[in-house]
Short mmCIF file of C-alpha atoms in Angstrom, two decimals:
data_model
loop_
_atom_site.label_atom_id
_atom_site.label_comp_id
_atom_site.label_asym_id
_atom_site.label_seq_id
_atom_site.Cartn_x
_atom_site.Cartn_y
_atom_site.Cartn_z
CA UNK A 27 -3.76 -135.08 4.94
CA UNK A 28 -2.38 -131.93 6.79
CA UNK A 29 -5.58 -130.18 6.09
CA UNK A 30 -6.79 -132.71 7.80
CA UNK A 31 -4.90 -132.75 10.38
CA UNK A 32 -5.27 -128.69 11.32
CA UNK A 33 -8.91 -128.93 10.80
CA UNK A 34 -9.43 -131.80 13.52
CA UNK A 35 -6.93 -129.74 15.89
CA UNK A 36 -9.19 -126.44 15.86
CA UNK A 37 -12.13 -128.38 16.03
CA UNK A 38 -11.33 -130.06 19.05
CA UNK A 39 -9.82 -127.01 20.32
CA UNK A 40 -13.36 -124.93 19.81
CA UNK A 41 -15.14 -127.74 21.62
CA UNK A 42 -12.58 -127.64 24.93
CA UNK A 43 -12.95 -123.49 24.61
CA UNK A 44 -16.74 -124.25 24.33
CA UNK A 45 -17.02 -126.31 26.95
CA UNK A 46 -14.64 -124.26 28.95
CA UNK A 47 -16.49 -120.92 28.57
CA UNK A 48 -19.73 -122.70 29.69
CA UNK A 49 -18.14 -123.89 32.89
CA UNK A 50 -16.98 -120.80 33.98
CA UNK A 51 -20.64 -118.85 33.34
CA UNK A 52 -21.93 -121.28 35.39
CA UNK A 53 -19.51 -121.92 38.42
CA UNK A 54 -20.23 -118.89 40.13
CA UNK A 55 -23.67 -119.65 40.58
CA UNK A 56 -22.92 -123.41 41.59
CA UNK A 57 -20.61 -121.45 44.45
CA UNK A 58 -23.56 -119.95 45.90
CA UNK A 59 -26.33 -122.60 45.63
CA UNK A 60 -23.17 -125.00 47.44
CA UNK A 61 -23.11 -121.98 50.25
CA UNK A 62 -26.32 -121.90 50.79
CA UNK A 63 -27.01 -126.12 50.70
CA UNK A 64 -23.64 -126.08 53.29
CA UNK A 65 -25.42 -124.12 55.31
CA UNK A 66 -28.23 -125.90 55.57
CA UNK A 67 -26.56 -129.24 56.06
CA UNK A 68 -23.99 -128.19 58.40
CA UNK A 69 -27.16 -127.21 60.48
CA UNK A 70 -28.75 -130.51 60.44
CA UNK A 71 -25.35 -132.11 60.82
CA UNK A 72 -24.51 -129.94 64.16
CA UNK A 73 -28.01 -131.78 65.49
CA UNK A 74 -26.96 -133.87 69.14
CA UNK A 75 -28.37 -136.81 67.50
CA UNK A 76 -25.92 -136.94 64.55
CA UNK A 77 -22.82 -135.22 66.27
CA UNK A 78 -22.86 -137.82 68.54
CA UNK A 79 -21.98 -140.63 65.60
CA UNK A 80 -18.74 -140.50 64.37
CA UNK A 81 -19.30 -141.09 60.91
CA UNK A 82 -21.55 -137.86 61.19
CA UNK A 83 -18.29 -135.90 62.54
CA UNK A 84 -16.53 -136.74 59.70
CA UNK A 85 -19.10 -136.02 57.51
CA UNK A 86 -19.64 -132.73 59.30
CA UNK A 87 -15.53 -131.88 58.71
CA UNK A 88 -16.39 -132.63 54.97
CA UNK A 89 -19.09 -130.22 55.04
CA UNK A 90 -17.26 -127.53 56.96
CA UNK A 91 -14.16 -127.94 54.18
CA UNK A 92 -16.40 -127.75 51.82
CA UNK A 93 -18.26 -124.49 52.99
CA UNK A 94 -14.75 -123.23 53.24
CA UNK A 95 -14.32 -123.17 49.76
CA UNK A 96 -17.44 -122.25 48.48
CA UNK A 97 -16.85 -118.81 50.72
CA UNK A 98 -13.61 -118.10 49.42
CA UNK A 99 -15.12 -118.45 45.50
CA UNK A 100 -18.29 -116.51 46.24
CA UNK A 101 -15.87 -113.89 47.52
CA UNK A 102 -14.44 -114.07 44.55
CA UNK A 103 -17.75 -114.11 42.51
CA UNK A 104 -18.77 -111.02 44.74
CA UNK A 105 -15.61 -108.70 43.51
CA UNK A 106 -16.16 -109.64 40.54
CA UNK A 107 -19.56 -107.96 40.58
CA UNK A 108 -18.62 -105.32 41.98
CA UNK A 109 -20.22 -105.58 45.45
CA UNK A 110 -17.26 -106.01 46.84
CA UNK A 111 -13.91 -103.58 46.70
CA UNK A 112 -11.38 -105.72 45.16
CA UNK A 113 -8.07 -106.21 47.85
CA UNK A 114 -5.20 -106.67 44.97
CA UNK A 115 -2.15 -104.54 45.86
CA UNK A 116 0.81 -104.81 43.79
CA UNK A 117 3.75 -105.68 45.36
CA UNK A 118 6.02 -103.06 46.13
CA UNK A 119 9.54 -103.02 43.91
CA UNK A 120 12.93 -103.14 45.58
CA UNK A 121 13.15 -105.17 48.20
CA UNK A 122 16.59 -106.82 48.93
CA UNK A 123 17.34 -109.84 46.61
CA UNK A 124 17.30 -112.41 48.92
CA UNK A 125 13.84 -112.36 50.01
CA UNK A 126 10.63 -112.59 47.86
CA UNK A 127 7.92 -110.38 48.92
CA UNK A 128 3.73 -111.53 48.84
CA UNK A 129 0.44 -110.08 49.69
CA UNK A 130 -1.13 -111.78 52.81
CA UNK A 131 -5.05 -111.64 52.01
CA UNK A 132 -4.54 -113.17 48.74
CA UNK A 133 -2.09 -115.87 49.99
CA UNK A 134 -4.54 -116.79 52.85
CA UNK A 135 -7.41 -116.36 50.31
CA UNK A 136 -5.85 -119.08 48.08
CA UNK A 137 -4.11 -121.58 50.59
CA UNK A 138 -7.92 -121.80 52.76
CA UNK A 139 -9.68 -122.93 48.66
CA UNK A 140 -6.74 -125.62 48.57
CA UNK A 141 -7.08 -126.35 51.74
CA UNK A 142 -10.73 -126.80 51.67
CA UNK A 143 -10.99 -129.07 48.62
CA UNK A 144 -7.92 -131.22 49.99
CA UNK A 145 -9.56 -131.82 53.22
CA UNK A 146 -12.84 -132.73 51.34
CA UNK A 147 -10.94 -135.27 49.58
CA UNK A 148 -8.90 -136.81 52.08
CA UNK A 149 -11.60 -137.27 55.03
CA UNK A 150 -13.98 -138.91 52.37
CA UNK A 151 -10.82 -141.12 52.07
CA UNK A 152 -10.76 -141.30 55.93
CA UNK A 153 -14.55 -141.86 56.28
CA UNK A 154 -14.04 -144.53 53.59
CA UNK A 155 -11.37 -146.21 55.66
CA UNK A 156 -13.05 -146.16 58.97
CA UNK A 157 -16.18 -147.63 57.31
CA UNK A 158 -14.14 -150.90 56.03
CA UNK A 159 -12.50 -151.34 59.12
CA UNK A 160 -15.79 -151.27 61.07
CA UNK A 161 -17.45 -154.27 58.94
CA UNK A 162 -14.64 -156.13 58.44
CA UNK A 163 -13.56 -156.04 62.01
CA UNK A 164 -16.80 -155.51 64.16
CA UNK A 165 -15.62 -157.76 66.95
CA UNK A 166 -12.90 -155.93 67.81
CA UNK A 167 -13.17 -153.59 71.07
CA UNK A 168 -10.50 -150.90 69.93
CA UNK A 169 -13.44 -150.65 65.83
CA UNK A 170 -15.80 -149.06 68.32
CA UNK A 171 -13.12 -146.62 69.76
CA UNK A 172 -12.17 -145.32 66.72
CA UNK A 173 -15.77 -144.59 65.66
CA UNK A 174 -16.26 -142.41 68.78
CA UNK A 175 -16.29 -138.67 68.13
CA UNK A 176 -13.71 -137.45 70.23
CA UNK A 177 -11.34 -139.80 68.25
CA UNK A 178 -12.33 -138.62 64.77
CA UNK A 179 -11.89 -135.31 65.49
CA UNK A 180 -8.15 -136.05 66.25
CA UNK A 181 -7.86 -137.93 63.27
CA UNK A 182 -9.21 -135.18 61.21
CA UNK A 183 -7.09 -132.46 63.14
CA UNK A 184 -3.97 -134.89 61.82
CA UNK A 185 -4.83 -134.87 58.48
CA UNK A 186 -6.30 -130.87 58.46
CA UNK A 187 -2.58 -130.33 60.02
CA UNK A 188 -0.54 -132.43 57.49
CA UNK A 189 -2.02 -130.47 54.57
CA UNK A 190 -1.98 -127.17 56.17
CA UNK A 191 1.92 -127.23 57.29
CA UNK A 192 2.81 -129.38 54.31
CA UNK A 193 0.89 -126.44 51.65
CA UNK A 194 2.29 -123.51 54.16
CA UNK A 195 5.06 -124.25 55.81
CA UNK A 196 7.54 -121.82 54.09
CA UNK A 197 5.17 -118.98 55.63
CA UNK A 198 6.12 -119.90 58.96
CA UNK A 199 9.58 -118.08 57.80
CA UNK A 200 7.40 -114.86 57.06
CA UNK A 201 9.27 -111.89 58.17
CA UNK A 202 7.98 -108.34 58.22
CA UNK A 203 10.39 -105.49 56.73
CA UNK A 204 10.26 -101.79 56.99
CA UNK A 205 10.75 -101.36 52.67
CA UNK A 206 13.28 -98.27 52.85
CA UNK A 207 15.79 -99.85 55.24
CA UNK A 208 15.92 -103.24 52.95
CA UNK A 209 16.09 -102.07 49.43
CA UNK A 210 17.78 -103.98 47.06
CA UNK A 211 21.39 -102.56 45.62
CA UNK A 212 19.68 -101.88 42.41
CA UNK A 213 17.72 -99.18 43.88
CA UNK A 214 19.86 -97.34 46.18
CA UNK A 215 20.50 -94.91 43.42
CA UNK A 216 16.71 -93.87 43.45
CA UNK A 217 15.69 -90.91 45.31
CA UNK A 218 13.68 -91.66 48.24
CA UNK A 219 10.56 -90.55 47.21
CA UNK A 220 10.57 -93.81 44.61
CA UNK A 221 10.87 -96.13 47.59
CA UNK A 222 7.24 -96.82 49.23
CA UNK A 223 7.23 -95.73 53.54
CA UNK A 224 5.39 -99.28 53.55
CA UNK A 225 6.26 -102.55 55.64
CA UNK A 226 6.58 -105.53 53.64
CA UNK A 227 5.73 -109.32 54.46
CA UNK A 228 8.37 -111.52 52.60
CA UNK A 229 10.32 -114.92 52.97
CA UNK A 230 13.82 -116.01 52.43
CA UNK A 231 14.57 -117.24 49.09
CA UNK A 232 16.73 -119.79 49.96
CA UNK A 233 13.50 -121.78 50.65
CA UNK A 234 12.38 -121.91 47.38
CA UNK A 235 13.43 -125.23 46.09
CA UNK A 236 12.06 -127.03 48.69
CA UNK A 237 8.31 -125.06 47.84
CA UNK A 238 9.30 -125.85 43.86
CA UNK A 239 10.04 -129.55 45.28
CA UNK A 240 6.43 -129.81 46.99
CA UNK A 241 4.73 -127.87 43.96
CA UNK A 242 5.98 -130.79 41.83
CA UNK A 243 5.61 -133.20 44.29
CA UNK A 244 1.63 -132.16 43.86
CA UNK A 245 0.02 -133.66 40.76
CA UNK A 246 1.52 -137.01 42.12
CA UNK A 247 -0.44 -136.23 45.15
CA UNK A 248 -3.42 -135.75 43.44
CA UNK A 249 -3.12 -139.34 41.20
CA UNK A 250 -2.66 -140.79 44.90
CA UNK A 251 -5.99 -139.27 45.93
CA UNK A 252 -7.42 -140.82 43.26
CA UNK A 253 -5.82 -144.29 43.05
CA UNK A 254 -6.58 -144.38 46.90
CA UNK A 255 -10.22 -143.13 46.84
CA UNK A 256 -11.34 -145.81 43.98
CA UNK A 257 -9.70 -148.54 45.44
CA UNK A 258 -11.23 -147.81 49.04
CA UNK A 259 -14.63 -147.49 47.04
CA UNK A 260 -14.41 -151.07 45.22
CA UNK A 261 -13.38 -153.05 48.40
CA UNK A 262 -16.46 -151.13 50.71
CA UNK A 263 -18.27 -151.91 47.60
CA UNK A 264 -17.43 -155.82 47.97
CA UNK A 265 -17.34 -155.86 51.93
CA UNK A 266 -20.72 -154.44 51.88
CA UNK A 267 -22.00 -157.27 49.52
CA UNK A 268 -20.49 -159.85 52.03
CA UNK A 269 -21.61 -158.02 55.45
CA UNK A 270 -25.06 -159.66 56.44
CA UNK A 271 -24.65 -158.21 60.27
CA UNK A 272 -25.73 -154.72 59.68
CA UNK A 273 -29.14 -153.57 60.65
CA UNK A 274 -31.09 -151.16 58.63
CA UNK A 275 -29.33 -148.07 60.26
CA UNK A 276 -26.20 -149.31 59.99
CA UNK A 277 -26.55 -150.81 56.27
CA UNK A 278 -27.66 -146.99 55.17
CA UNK A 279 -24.57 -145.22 56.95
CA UNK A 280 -22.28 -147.80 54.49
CA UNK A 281 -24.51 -147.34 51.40
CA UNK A 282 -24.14 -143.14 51.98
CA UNK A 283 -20.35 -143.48 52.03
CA UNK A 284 -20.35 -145.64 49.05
CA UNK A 285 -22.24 -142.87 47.39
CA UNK A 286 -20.30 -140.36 48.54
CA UNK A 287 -17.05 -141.73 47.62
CA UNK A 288 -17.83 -142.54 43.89
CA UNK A 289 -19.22 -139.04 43.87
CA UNK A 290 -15.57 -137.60 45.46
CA UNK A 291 -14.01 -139.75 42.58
CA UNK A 292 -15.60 -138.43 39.31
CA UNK A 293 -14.05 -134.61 40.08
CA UNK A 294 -10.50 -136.20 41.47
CA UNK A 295 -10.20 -138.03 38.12
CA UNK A 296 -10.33 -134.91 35.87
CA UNK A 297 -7.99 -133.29 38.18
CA UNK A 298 -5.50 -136.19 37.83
CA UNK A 299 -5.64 -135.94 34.15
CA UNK A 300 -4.92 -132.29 34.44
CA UNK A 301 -1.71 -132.84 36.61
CA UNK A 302 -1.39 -135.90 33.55
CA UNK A 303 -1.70 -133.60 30.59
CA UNK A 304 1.69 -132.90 28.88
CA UNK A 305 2.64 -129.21 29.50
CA UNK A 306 3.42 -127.41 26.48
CA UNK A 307 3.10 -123.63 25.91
CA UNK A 308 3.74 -123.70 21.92
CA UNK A 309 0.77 -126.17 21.78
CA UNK A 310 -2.57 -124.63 22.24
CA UNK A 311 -5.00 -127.76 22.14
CA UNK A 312 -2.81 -128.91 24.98
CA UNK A 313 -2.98 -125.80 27.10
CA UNK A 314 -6.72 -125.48 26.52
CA UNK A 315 -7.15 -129.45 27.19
CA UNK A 316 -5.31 -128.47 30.63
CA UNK A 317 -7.81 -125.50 31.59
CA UNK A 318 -10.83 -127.27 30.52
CA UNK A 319 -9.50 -130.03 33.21
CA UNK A 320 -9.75 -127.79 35.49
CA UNK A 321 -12.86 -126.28 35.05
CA UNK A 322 -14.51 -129.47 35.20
CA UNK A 323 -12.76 -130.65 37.64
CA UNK A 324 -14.23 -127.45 40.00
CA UNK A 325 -17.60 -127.64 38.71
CA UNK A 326 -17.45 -131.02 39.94
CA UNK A 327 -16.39 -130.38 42.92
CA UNK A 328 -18.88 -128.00 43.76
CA UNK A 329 -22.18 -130.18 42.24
CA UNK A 330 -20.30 -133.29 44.64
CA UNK A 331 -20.38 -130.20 47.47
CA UNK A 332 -24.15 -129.08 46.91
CA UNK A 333 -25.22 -133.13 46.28
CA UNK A 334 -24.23 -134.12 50.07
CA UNK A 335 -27.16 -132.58 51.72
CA UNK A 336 -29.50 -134.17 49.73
CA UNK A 337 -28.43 -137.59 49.64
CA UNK A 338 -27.72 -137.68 52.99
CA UNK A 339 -31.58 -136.80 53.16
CA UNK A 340 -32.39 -139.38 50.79
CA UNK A 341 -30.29 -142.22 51.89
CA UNK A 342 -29.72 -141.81 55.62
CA UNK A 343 -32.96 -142.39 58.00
CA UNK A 344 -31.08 -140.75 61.01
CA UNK A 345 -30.89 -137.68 59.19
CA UNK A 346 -33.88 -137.90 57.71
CA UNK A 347 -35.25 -137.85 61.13
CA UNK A 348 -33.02 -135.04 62.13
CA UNK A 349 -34.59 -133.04 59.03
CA UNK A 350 -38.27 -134.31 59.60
CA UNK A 351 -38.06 -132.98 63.89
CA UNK A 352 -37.51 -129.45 63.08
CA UNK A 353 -40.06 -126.92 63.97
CA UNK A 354 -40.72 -125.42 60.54
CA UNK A 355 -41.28 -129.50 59.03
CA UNK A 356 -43.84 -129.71 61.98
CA UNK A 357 -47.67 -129.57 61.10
CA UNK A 358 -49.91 -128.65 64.44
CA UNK A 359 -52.84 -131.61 65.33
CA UNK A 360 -54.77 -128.76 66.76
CA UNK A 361 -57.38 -129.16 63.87
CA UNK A 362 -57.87 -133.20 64.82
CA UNK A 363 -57.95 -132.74 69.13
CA UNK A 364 -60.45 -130.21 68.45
CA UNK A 365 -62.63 -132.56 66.21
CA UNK A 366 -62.27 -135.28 68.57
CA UNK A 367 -63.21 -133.26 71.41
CA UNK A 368 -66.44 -132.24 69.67
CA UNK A 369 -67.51 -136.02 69.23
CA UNK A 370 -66.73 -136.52 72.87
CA UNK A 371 -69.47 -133.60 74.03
CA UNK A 372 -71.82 -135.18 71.21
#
């Protein structure tokens, strides 16, 4: 029974390392088609026609989020092969004990990916939101103001700000030292030629349980995400079943959110269960059950990222239109006027 037992643990363990080995070969390259399909959409979407919608704003803050990431990873994916110097310094030793010291270019590197997939995820929730509130209170003068542009943008400058002060507030305590006039008492005994002539960006350390407070405070974040997203999705889901005053334009803007947010969900949920997952060091299955999580959380992520443009093609006539008016989609009628112009001498 215990051979059992060990067998079925390293079994399942090979097929999370498999799995997890294949998601990382491939994410890079998901980064860069989800650059390039941003792009592209965030083109179309910057159109007067679309920018003038609000549910196309919204859509457009999505897309910008997303590119956000995707940039950040392909810079990444770009060091990686070496066409890029890699920007890692290593902290300099020394500095006085009650501040902790950090690089700025990887801090900013890593707060704009969290940023960017957090905004994704929380102005799909938004867009959700807006959508309900539109068909199940379409007589209402103030549904219409809040589906203006102008007004979006605030609300998505709200949430953008929430997430960026509530991820980065303890940097707004940043301070800037000259290293050799703050060393810490440990290394006053060096000579000076150990201590670097370098200035050092740090932060107090008396913050620090109110970051390890917020850190924890995350996963339960995330399982809100979630819980909130699905929910929004089954009651648009119903209210769209039990709308019959929406016109054909109209009926396709709710049926592209509905998309969109069971797409949003399916990445969210394997993120959840990673912030679920048990933490335990001594147990391998459940470490590599964590980091598999994760990588298929961000492939995800970026497949939801690189899908937009396309169903937004697919599903939504005004951008379809949008797509179908640009010069390269154009074919000349030269060949027919001058046919028709013959049979007229004739």
């Amino acid at each position: 029974m215990e051979t059992f037992e060990i067998n079925s643990t390293f079994d399942l363990y090979n097929v999370l390392y498999a799995v997890e080995q294949f998601g990382t070969l491939i994410q890079d390259y998901f980064w860069i088609a989800s650059c390039f399909s941003n792009l592209f959409h965030l083109f179309i979407l910057l159109h007067k026609e679309l920018r003038s919608l609000g549910i196309y704003t919204i859509i457009t803050g999505i897309c910008i989020a997303d590119l956000t990431a995707a940039l950040v990873n392909l810079h990444y994916f770009a060091i990686k092969q070496s066409l890029l110097p890699e920007i890692n310094p290593i902290p300099p030793p020394c500095l006085r004990s009650d501040y902790k010291d950090f690089i700025p270019v990887i801090k900013l590197q890593q707060k704009l990916e969290a940023l960017g997939h957090r905004l994704a995820v929380w102005l799909a929730i938004l867009l959700c939101f807006i959508r309900i509130i539109s068909l199940k209170s379409h007589t209402k003068s103030w549904v219409g103001k809040i589906n203006k542009p102008k007004n979006t943008i605030y609300m998505m400058a709200g949430i953008a700000t929430f997430w960026l002060l509530l991820d980065s507030w303890q940097f707004l305590f940043t301070t800037v030292f000259w290293l050799p006039d703050n060393i810490a008492d440990v290394c006053k005994v060096l000579p000076p030629k150990f201590i670097k002539q370098i200035n050092v960006y740090a932060i107090p350390s008396s913050i620090n349980s109110i970051s390890t407070y917020i850190y924890e405070l995350s996963p339960k974040l995330k399982i809100a995400s979630v819980v909130l997203l699905v929910t929004l999705t089954c009651i648009l889901f119903r209210v769209r079943k039990l709308s019959v005053l929406e016109n054909d334009e109209s009926s396709d803007n709710t049926r592209l959110i509905l998309f969109m947010s069971v797409l949003f969900t399916f990445p969210e949920v394997f993120g959840a269960l990673e912030s679920a997952i048990p933490y335990s060091e001594s147990d391998i299955v459940y470490l590599e059950m964590s980091t598999t999580a994760i990588v298929v959380s961000n492939n995800l992520r970026t497949l939801n990222s690189i899908s937009h443009v396309f169903m937004c093609y697919s599903i939504s006539t005004q951008y379809k239109k949008v797509v179908r008016s640009l010069a390269f989609w154009r074919h000349p009628d030269v060949a027919v006027v001058g046919d028709v112009s013959m049979q007229l001498m004739n």
